[in-house]
XYZ file of C-alpha atoms in Angstrom:
634
model
C -2.566 -117.898 -192.869
C -4.779 -115.364 -194.633
C -8.330 -114.722 -193.377
C -10.867 -116.702 -195.443
C -13.606 -114.043 -195.126
C -11.230 -111.400 -196.426
C -10.288 -113.638 -199.365
C -13.973 -114.229 -200.158
C -14.656 -110.483 -200.143
C -11.501 -109.324 -201.956
C -11.447 -111.988 -204.686
C -15.135 -112.842 -205.218
C -16.856 -109.779 -203.772
C -19.084 -111.817 -201.415
C -19.605 -110.754 -197.805
C -20.688 -114.188 -196.561
C -20.409 -117.863 -197.445
C -23.271 -120.018 -198.688
C -24.537 -122.815 -196.401
C -21.803 -125.353 -195.523
C -19.034 -123.618 -197.505
C -17.318 -122.225 -194.412
C -17.568 -125.547 -192.527
C -16.021 -127.404 -195.493
C -13.223 -124.838 -195.786
C -12.437 -125.075 -192.050
C -12.248 -128.891 -192.279
C -9.803 -128.578 -195.193
C -7.667 -126.042 -193.288
C -7.558 -128.543 -190.404
C -6.112 -131.045 -192.931
C -9.093 -133.399 -192.703
C -10.053 -135.553 -195.668
C -13.449 -134.192 -196.655
C -16.348 -135.304 -198.844
C -18.733 -132.519 -199.839
C -22.067 -133.244 -201.512
C -23.321 -130.001 -202.956
C -26.165 -129.744 -205.474
C -25.515 -128.305 -208.929
C -24.879 -124.577 -208.615
C -24.124 -124.860 -204.879
C -20.715 -123.150 -205.116
C -18.357 -126.135 -205.022
C -15.308 -124.353 -206.460
C -15.263 -121.807 -203.591
C -14.721 -124.732 -201.179
C -11.245 -125.457 -202.552
C -10.297 -122.098 -204.033
C -10.628 -120.122 -200.767
C -8.551 -122.487 -198.557
C -5.939 -122.860 -201.321
C -5.480 -119.082 -201.399
C -5.313 -118.984 -197.588
C -2.385 -121.463 -197.495
C 1.108 -121.454 -198.967
C 1.582 -123.642 -202.007
C -0.571 -124.930 -204.837
C -3.945 -126.647 -205.059
C -4.101 -129.640 -207.409
C -7.606 -129.874 -208.920
C -8.519 -133.155 -210.636
C -11.397 -132.900 -213.104
C -12.566 -134.934 -216.136
C -14.148 -131.908 -217.831
C -11.689 -130.134 -220.124
C -14.072 -127.280 -220.986
C -14.710 -126.684 -217.273
C -10.975 -126.654 -216.534
C -10.365 -124.055 -219.216
C -13.229 -121.863 -217.931
C -11.945 -122.054 -214.336
C -8.368 -121.204 -215.366
C -9.579 -118.254 -217.426
C -11.793 -116.990 -214.559
C -8.955 -117.227 -212.023
C -6.512 -115.453 -214.325
C -8.988 -112.591 -214.758
C -8.763 -112.237 -210.961
C -4.937 -112.086 -211.260
C -4.563 -115.571 -209.769
C -2.012 -117.811 -211.508
C -3.582 -121.049 -212.765
C -2.757 -123.695 -215.362
C -4.462 -126.762 -216.817
C -2.984 -130.046 -218.065
C -5.315 -132.353 -219.928
C -5.548 -134.934 -222.683
C -4.826 -133.471 -226.085
C -1.842 -131.366 -225.010
C 1.564 -132.142 -226.530
C 4.489 -133.263 -224.395
C 6.154 -129.866 -224.870
C 3.020 -128.022 -223.717
C 2.757 -130.223 -220.626
C 6.441 -129.714 -219.749
C 6.092 -125.960 -220.155
C 2.975 -125.814 -217.926
C 4.557 -128.007 -215.219
C 7.811 -126.041 -215.308
C 6.042 -122.691 -214.924
C 3.676 -124.056 -212.236
C 6.639 -125.384 -210.215
C 8.744 -122.262 -210.583
C 6.149 -119.516 -210.135
C 3.523 -118.348 -207.649
C 0.992 -120.699 -209.292
C -1.957 -121.365 -206.962
C -4.061 -123.790 -209.027
C -3.096 -126.631 -211.338
C -6.052 -128.375 -213.029
C -5.222 -131.897 -214.195
C -7.307 -134.536 -215.970
C -7.080 -137.899 -214.147
C -5.324 -139.749 -216.976
C -2.361 -137.344 -216.670
C -1.644 -138.247 -213.036
C 0.352 -141.411 -213.597
C 2.528 -140.200 -216.439
C 6.280 -140.215 -215.759
C 6.336 -136.523 -216.638
C 3.821 -135.556 -213.960
C 5.538 -137.719 -211.337
C 8.872 -136.095 -212.187
C 7.548 -132.591 -211.430
C 5.293 -133.569 -208.497
C 7.875 -132.917 -205.696
C 8.482 -129.386 -206.991
C 4.805 -128.385 -207.037
C 4.399 -127.791 -203.256
C 0.800 -129.100 -203.212
C -1.276 -127.904 -200.232
C -4.607 -129.513 -201.195
C -5.920 -132.125 -203.634
C -9.445 -131.262 -204.823
C -11.260 -134.075 -206.648
C -14.172 -132.714 -208.665
C -16.939 -135.042 -209.940
C -15.720 -137.482 -207.260
C -18.512 -139.998 -207.994
C -16.494 -140.977 -211.098
C -14.149 -142.990 -208.841
C -16.876 -145.487 -207.922
C -17.681 -148.279 -210.346
C -21.066 -148.534 -208.578
C -21.839 -144.915 -209.567
C -23.535 -143.702 -212.729
C -20.418 -142.250 -214.410
C -17.485 -144.534 -213.509
C -14.147 -143.448 -215.002
C -11.264 -145.850 -214.260
C -8.655 -143.083 -214.572
C -9.995 -141.735 -211.258
C -8.690 -144.821 -209.449
C -5.164 -143.503 -210.080
C -5.772 -140.647 -207.649
C -5.190 -143.032 -204.721
C -1.525 -143.392 -205.767
C -1.080 -139.647 -205.093
C -1.694 -140.261 -201.395
C 1.564 -142.182 -201.172
C 3.433 -139.259 -202.740
C 1.568 -136.631 -200.670
C 0.940 -138.345 -197.296
C 0.218 -135.147 -195.327
C -1.880 -133.377 -197.949
C -5.668 -133.291 -197.343
C -8.110 -134.386 -200.018
C -11.411 -132.636 -200.715
C -13.793 -134.763 -202.799
C -16.697 -132.895 -204.397
C -19.823 -134.186 -206.107
C -23.376 -133.040 -206.742
C -24.964 -136.480 -206.686
C -23.869 -139.669 -204.937
C -25.952 -142.274 -203.146
C -24.857 -143.428 -199.683
C -23.208 -146.515 -201.220
C -21.215 -144.352 -203.646
C -20.281 -141.904 -200.857
C -18.738 -144.781 -198.873
C -16.943 -146.013 -202.002
C -15.474 -142.536 -202.672
C -14.013 -142.383 -199.145
C -12.605 -145.902 -199.451
C -11.062 -145.453 -202.912
C -9.464 -142.121 -201.936
C -8.060 -143.723 -198.753
C -9.678 -141.140 -196.448
C -8.216 -141.002 -192.926
C -9.764 -138.248 -190.779
C -13.027 -138.384 -192.729
C -15.586 -135.595 -192.591
C -18.729 -135.692 -194.757
C -20.808 -132.589 -195.479
C -24.101 -132.925 -197.300
C -25.937 -129.799 -198.355
C -29.707 -130.091 -198.139
C -31.360 -131.286 -201.327
C -34.178 -128.829 -200.682
C -35.012 -126.546 -203.614
C -38.085 -124.654 -202.309
C -38.480 -122.691 -205.549
C -38.258 -125.701 -207.915
C -41.473 -127.523 -208.828
C -40.997 -131.086 -210.106
C -43.695 -132.690 -212.240
C -44.164 -135.736 -214.485
C -46.627 -136.036 -217.381
C -47.576 -139.053 -219.459
C -48.404 -137.647 -222.898
C -49.352 -138.838 -226.358
C -47.627 -135.944 -228.138
C -44.584 -134.512 -226.413
C -44.181 -131.487 -228.676
C -47.707 -130.281 -227.874
C -47.063 -130.497 -224.137
C -43.674 -128.814 -224.567
C -45.287 -125.926 -226.466
C -47.934 -125.672 -223.751
C -45.215 -125.370 -221.065
C -43.140 -122.814 -222.995
C -46.216 -120.712 -223.810
C -47.328 -120.673 -220.169
C -43.953 -120.148 -218.468
C -41.964 -117.233 -219.904
C -38.196 -117.077 -219.715
C -35.102 -119.119 -220.510
C -35.425 -122.886 -220.966
C -33.443 -126.097 -221.469
C -34.994 -129.083 -223.249
C -33.070 -132.347 -222.820
C -33.282 -135.107 -225.462
C -31.754 -138.576 -225.724
C -30.236 -138.229 -229.212
C -28.638 -135.664 -231.497
C -31.306 -136.258 -234.120
C -34.049 -135.479 -231.585
C -32.424 -132.157 -230.596
C -32.580 -130.962 -234.182
C -36.143 -132.218 -234.786
C -37.572 -130.605 -231.649
C -35.634 -127.394 -232.233
C -37.061 -127.074 -235.757
C -40.605 -127.737 -234.499
C -40.195 -124.978 -231.879
C -38.844 -122.577 -234.503
C -41.902 -123.280 -236.687
C -44.000 -122.051 -233.730
C -41.929 -118.831 -233.596
C -40.109 -119.871 -230.420
C -36.476 -118.772 -230.418
C -34.506 -122.042 -230.140
C -31.189 -123.683 -231.025
C -29.956 -127.269 -230.761
C -26.720 -128.445 -229.136
C -24.839 -131.756 -229.023
C -21.295 -133.136 -228.964
C -21.260 -133.691 -232.730
C -21.127 -129.949 -233.474
C -17.790 -128.212 -233.967
C -16.198 -126.428 -231.018
C -16.999 -123.094 -232.662
C -20.689 -123.987 -233.185
C -21.053 -125.207 -229.600
C -19.455 -122.059 -228.175
C -21.633 -119.782 -230.321
C -24.929 -121.499 -229.402
C -24.020 -121.688 -225.725
C -23.094 -117.999 -225.624
C -26.265 -116.937 -227.478
C -28.381 -118.825 -224.943
C -26.491 -117.494 -221.898
C -26.836 -113.928 -223.225
C -30.588 -114.497 -223.896
C -30.222 -113.973 -227.625
C -32.049 -117.304 -227.930
C -34.635 -118.484 -225.433
C -34.545 -122.310 -225.634
C -31.552 -124.629 -225.959
C -32.563 -128.140 -227.098
C -29.710 -130.456 -226.189
C -28.301 -133.823 -225.246
C -26.638 -134.300 -221.859
C -23.434 -132.940 -223.442
C -24.806 -129.519 -222.471
C -24.806 -127.908 -219.053
C -21.616 -128.856 -217.177
C -20.116 -125.779 -215.593
C -22.726 -123.419 -217.037
C -23.944 -121.025 -214.379
C -27.044 -119.339 -215.799
C -29.220 -118.356 -212.825
C -32.437 -117.362 -214.619
C -33.462 -120.684 -216.237
C -37.206 -120.914 -215.639
C -37.893 -124.378 -217.090
C -35.925 -127.565 -217.629
C -37.968 -130.031 -219.662
C -36.901 -133.617 -220.284
C -38.484 -134.642 -223.577
C -36.968 -138.093 -223.035
C -36.487 -140.013 -219.790
C -32.936 -140.131 -218.328
C -31.630 -143.531 -217.228
C -31.029 -142.584 -213.586
C -32.049 -140.114 -210.879
C -28.450 -138.854 -210.580
C -28.541 -137.490 -214.141
C -32.097 -136.228 -213.794
C -31.380 -134.394 -210.540
C -28.260 -132.708 -211.957
C -29.959 -131.637 -215.184
C -33.251 -130.549 -213.598
C -31.268 -128.626 -210.979
C -30.090 -126.151 -213.613
C -33.475 -124.431 -213.276
C -34.075 -121.608 -210.833
C -30.637 -120.990 -209.381
C -31.662 -117.369 -208.819
C -34.195 -118.559 -206.212
C -37.266 -117.615 -208.280
C -40.108 -120.038 -209.059
C -39.000 -122.547 -211.704
C -40.178 -125.843 -213.151
C -38.543 -129.225 -213.812
C -40.855 -131.209 -216.083
C -40.421 -134.814 -217.215
C -42.427 -136.004 -220.227
C -42.849 -139.694 -221.059
C -44.928 -142.179 -223.006
C -45.295 -145.967 -222.793
C -42.548 -146.474 -225.364
C -40.067 -144.683 -223.049
C -40.741 -147.141 -220.223
C -40.371 -150.149 -222.553
C -37.027 -148.730 -223.717
C -35.864 -148.192 -220.128
C -36.666 -151.812 -219.269
C -34.453 -153.098 -222.099
C -31.668 -150.552 -221.599
C -29.302 -152.686 -219.468
C -28.687 -155.200 -222.271
C -27.998 -152.348 -224.711
C -25.701 -150.422 -222.350
C -23.763 -153.559 -221.399
C -23.164 -155.562 -224.607
C -21.912 -159.161 -224.543
C -18.170 -159.835 -224.184
C -18.053 -161.228 -227.752
C -19.550 -157.997 -229.124
C -16.975 -155.888 -227.241
C -14.138 -157.976 -228.718
C -15.661 -157.693 -232.209
C -15.755 -153.878 -231.947
C -12.164 -153.766 -230.613
C -10.887 -155.859 -233.546
C -12.805 -153.648 -235.993
C -11.201 -150.526 -234.447
C -7.725 -152.028 -234.888
C -8.515 -152.818 -238.535
C -10.092 -149.393 -239.161
C -7.128 -147.499 -237.732
C -4.620 -150.065 -239.065
C -2.878 -150.459 -235.709
C -0.692 -153.586 -235.427
C -0.686 -155.655 -232.230
C 1.745 -154.249 -229.646
C 1.499 -150.652 -230.923
C -0.639 -147.548 -230.331
C -0.181 -146.783 -226.601
C -0.257 -143.056 -225.799
C -1.426 -142.032 -229.297
C -4.501 -140.133 -230.501
C -6.312 -141.217 -233.656
C -8.981 -139.358 -235.629
C -12.090 -141.491 -235.275
C -15.164 -140.839 -237.395
C -17.744 -142.865 -235.493
C -20.402 -142.793 -238.230
C -17.947 -143.825 -240.938
C -16.626 -146.621 -238.719
C -20.167 -147.947 -238.081
C -21.026 -147.840 -241.814
C -17.716 -149.412 -242.881
C -18.101 -152.431 -240.594
C -21.930 -152.531 -240.681
C -22.194 -152.514 -236.908
C -25.069 -151.512 -234.625
C -24.438 -147.946 -233.442
C -25.469 -148.646 -229.827
C -23.256 -151.734 -229.655
C -20.296 -149.656 -230.835
C -20.907 -146.754 -228.444
C -21.286 -148.956 -225.367
C -18.499 -151.337 -226.356
C -16.262 -148.235 -226.478
C -17.481 -147.319 -222.990
C -16.716 -150.841 -221.722
C -13.232 -150.761 -223.282
C -12.644 -147.398 -221.597
C -13.758 -148.729 -218.211
C -11.440 -151.713 -218.665
C -8.534 -149.320 -219.301
C -7.860 -150.144 -222.976
C -8.775 -146.909 -224.720
C -10.634 -143.614 -224.328
C -13.051 -142.067 -226.801
C -13.625 -138.337 -226.594
C -16.089 -136.600 -228.881
C -15.279 -133.147 -227.523
C -11.497 -133.089 -227.864
C -10.222 -129.798 -229.212
C -6.537 -129.794 -230.161
C -5.412 -126.306 -231.263
C -2.957 -125.850 -234.123
C 0.730 -125.788 -233.104
C 3.597 -124.332 -235.172
C 7.372 -124.337 -234.672
C 9.925 -122.882 -237.106
C 12.500 -125.542 -238.005
C 14.858 -123.588 -240.297
C 17.494 -120.951 -239.549
C 16.682 -117.239 -239.778
C 19.092 -116.771 -242.674
C 17.479 -119.626 -244.646
C 14.036 -118.172 -243.923
C 15.147 -114.784 -245.243
C 16.285 -116.368 -248.547
C 13.102 -118.473 -248.728
C 10.899 -115.365 -248.482
C 12.673 -113.851 -251.493
C 11.999 -116.900 -253.657
C 8.432 -117.441 -252.407
C 6.822 -113.973 -252.155
C 3.316 -115.522 -252.105
C 4.115 -117.114 -248.722
C 5.837 -114.069 -247.224
C 2.624 -112.532 -245.676
C 1.782 -115.683 -243.697
C 5.419 -116.006 -242.473
C 5.574 -112.350 -241.358
C 2.177 -112.652 -239.638
C 3.290 -115.732 -237.679
C 6.486 -114.005 -236.511
C 4.671 -110.802 -235.485
C 1.586 -112.374 -233.883
C 3.372 -115.040 -231.823
C 6.392 -113.882 -229.893
C 9.067 -116.559 -229.480
C 7.590 -118.802 -232.207
C 11.057 -119.135 -233.760
C 12.461 -120.627 -230.553
C 9.537 -122.599 -229.107
C 6.397 -124.340 -230.439
C 3.426 -121.958 -230.263
C -0.314 -122.594 -230.181
C -1.816 -120.546 -232.978
C -5.304 -119.701 -234.176
C -5.684 -120.491 -237.875
C -8.774 -118.249 -237.910
C -6.810 -115.275 -236.535
C -4.001 -115.806 -239.076
C -6.576 -116.002 -241.890
C -8.109 -112.666 -240.824
C -4.716 -110.965 -240.570
C -3.617 -112.022 -244.068
C -7.086 -111.580 -245.587
C -7.544 -115.186 -246.744
C -9.995 -118.004 -246.060
C -9.309 -120.667 -243.417
C -8.815 -123.254 -246.196
C -6.250 -121.089 -248.064
C -4.397 -120.300 -244.835
C -4.200 -123.969 -243.870
C -2.967 -124.817 -247.379
C -0.188 -122.207 -247.115
C 0.883 -123.520 -243.721
C 1.017 -127.037 -245.197
C 3.217 -125.690 -248.006
C 5.615 -124.177 -245.439
C 5.781 -127.577 -243.728
C 6.431 -129.290 -247.074
C 9.369 -126.914 -247.700
C 10.827 -127.682 -244.258
C 10.202 -124.163 -242.899
C 7.846 -125.129 -240.053
C 6.443 -128.078 -238.144
C 2.651 -127.725 -238.391
C 0.164 -129.734 -236.348
C -3.283 -128.853 -237.673
C -6.203 -127.927 -235.434
C -8.441 -130.871 -234.588
C -11.944 -130.726 -233.261
C -12.958 -134.111 -234.606
C -13.560 -137.031 -232.227
C -10.385 -138.723 -230.994
C -9.630 -142.263 -229.913
C -6.776 -142.468 -227.394
C -5.032 -145.792 -226.806
C -4.284 -146.176 -223.095
C -2.463 -149.450 -223.764
C -0.868 -151.061 -226.802
C -3.301 -152.808 -229.085
C -3.872 -156.369 -227.915
C -4.759 -159.425 -229.940
C -8.309 -160.647 -229.401
C -7.042 -163.551 -227.271
C -5.113 -161.136 -225.038
C -7.970 -158.638 -224.628
C -8.973 -159.063 -220.986
C -12.290 -157.958 -219.463
C -13.175 -158.371 -215.787
C -16.520 -160.063 -216.355
C -17.459 -160.256 -212.672
C -17.066 -156.484 -212.162
C -18.744 -155.867 -215.530
C -21.829 -157.868 -214.470
C -21.982 -156.102 -211.123
C -21.958 -152.710 -212.888
C -24.777 -153.974 -215.116
C -26.810 -155.013 -212.039
C -26.262 -151.599 -210.422
C -27.388 -149.966 -213.664
C -30.605 -152.042 -213.590
C -31.249 -150.863 -210.031
C -30.797 -147.203 -211.040
C -33.199 -147.635 -213.961
C -35.755 -149.230 -211.605
C -35.495 -146.193 -209.280
C -36.063 -143.871 -212.257
C -39.163 -145.829 -213.317
C -40.447 -145.751 -209.719
C -40.021 -141.946 -209.699
C -42.095 -141.687 -212.888
C -44.888 -143.903 -211.573
C -45.066 -142.225 -208.147
C -48.300 -140.269 -207.862
C -48.478 -139.462 -204.154
C -45.156 -138.888 -202.409
C -43.487 -135.482 -202.684
C -40.996 -135.602 -205.567
C -38.394 -133.452 -203.784
C -38.462 -135.866 -200.837
C -38.192 -138.892 -203.137
C -35.043 -137.472 -204.754
C -33.517 -136.401 -201.426
C -34.155 -139.826 -199.887
C -32.466 -141.494 -202.871
C -29.289 -139.608 -201.967
C -29.605 -140.384 -198.262
C -31.188 -137.094 -197.100
C -34.198 -138.115 -194.992
C -34.846 -134.743 -193.352
C -36.734 -132.982 -196.132
C -40.341 -131.916 -195.601
C -42.859 -131.938 -198.453
C -42.108 -129.170 -200.957
C -45.770 -128.249 -201.396
C -45.253 -127.273 -205.056
C -44.554 -130.479 -207.010
C -47.379 -132.150 -208.960
C -47.979 -134.741 -206.222
C -48.058 -132.170 -203.411
C -50.466 -129.974 -205.365
C -52.705 -132.986 -206.015
C -52.825 -133.793 -202.282
C -53.697 -130.207 -201.422
C -56.870 -130.607 -203.435
C -58.020 -133.610 -201.363
C -60.541 -132.761 -198.620
C -61.237 -134.935 -195.577
C -63.811 -134.634 -192.793
C -62.575 -135.091 -189.191
C -64.378 -138.416 -189.011
C -62.794 -139.701 -192.223
C -59.349 -138.543 -191.112
C -59.606 -140.299 -187.745
C -60.946 -143.488 -189.295
C -58.074 -143.666 -191.819
C -55.509 -142.778 -189.120
C -56.644 -145.735 -186.981
C -56.552 -148.108 -189.963
C -52.972 -147.055 -190.837
C -51.671 -147.354 -187.275
C -53.303 -150.784 -186.863
C -51.795 -152.016 -190.145
C -48.307 -150.965 -188.987
C -48.656 -152.144 -185.389
C -46.436 -155.228 -185.713
C -44.333 -154.916 -188.887
C -43.128 -152.158 -191.255
C -44.661 -152.035 -194.715
C -43.943 -150.489 -198.071
C -46.352 -147.786 -199.199
C -47.637 -150.076 -201.968
C -48.429 -152.925 -199.566
C -49.970 -150.573 -197.008
C -52.292 -149.009 -199.572
C -53.292 -152.513 -200.719
C -54.350 -153.297 -197.128
C -56.475 -150.130 -196.995
C -58.749 -151.372 -199.786
C -61.736 -149.246 -198.823
C -59.738 -146.008 -198.640
C -58.937 -143.827 -201.668
C -55.190 -143.507 -202.334
C -55.147 -139.700 -202.275
C -56.942 -139.635 -198.922
C -54.667 -142.326 -197.470
C -51.583 -140.367 -198.533
C -52.907 -137.162 -196.990
C -53.206 -138.932 -193.611
C -49.834 -140.684 -194.039
C -48.115 -137.331 -194.657
C -49.768 -135.848 -191.567
C -48.647 -138.779 -189.400
C -45.100 -138.504 -190.701
C -45.023 -134.736 -190.085
C -46.135 -135.448 -186.507
C -43.272 -137.984 -186.136
C -45.741 -140.818 -185.604
C -44.393 -142.608 -188.691
C -40.981 -142.850 -190.361
C -40.096 -143.819 -193.943
C -36.622 -145.296 -194.472
C -34.471 -145.100 -197.603
C -35.990 -148.315 -198.961
C -39.446 -146.772 -198.729
C -40.615 -148.885 -195.785
C -43.047 -147.176 -193.393
C -43.051 -148.002 -189.677
C -44.489 -146.587 -186.455
C -42.186 -144.291 -184.542
């Protein structure tokens, strides 16, 4: 077995591991099932890539993020490491080719989206892949009690039967203790080891502001803190509005959301990473897998629905270790919206069935058909056609996905594929009679080796440049060649796709597990309540609040969040301190108490002063605060 330190140095150029990386790698090499909780930017990929390179065989990486898979494969290949990806949107021929090469080569990494795991094709090639490790990225997706449940992840457990001696490494940036236990259970962990990196970010200052005008506060932040910034918004419309307002103030900004074309998204993302633009105003579609270390501010112009999302998004600031700011802006309307969110996110069963029937009518899919097929799905046109509420449609789609009926993907990118279907002699004669199409034929044959024998992924843009025509003209010529029977041509798609996981059911046969659905709704309400509590908290250290939410009770006060800074400004005489100390200890003498109840008992004491003494007593181990926020004497 190769030396892991040598691999780290030779492949990545690092002389030492980050905290916990080496311990996680050693557990994997000892074939222990391992759960690793590592904050965003904590170096998760190293934890499976290093041990995979140290062992014989191939590492199977399961990830729901197609863009991230592609980036990882490209990065590994640049390091001369063989890697492939299999995901939704690929044709059967492409999947077969990737599996065949992975099984018959020195392939070290195969990235697979979870919905591909149970296909007959994957199972057929599985024995030939010589898998040494199964790495499950975004592992919280396996838990229906988590904030991003994806039912396809439940299929991973079936792999354990096929690979009984292969260790599993589950990786996530944010999972509560309940979700951590659920991950281990659903992945059938045996020799379980759990590693949790500290949630401490000593350079990141969290703060919350209630404001009347968010744009004014945002401008104030950007004018006072130089450097790169992310501004998160709840809707596509908001990203554009805020971006335009920033541009009017001569702040270099662009907006980003899933409704843009693949090309637009790539261009804006690259311009921001390369500091050609300063501020990216985006929905939560932005950020996954982006490693930009010098982000100085992450501002939430709208309130996220849970601390998991907030922690991940805010954590994109200050990865270089320099002072950075995570700022959350809210108004009263935001809190009212949060309170009513559960009923919007979890529509009634009747509404879900109504949307499903409308989809079948819109796509003209008869009952008993559709399984395994992609359909172009213009969400806005669908909503207008059937006069439906947009939120009801979006969350009914989510419910149908979680029940295993269909999957909606706004960021699918299916490249164009071409295969010559005529003989070479016929093609030669065709070129003589159609000289206007000869340049595009010659370009295809020269630019894509083997295109006459096998289907090839092509770039319509590249072809257009080579023949000196527009994209539209090039696509038209390719369609003509298909019409004449010269080629099979599957056009590029970057429009949203609806994928039917099962054949279309009649409304009476459409089953929904209502009990599980209601439980998920209740868990969602609890997460929203925790987010609201975070907003309202004016005394406890924000870093500690977040860490405790994820089960890390060891964090000390950060000293730099808004609440810590407020407490620093409170002065107490020795007499006052001692008086308050005695009152607190007496109040907790018999039973624990929540902070709210305790402060209510200390009616004559100012809250800021009470909190200053409480923090001192906790630092001296005279008091403890549990995960539920109850304070008791040590």
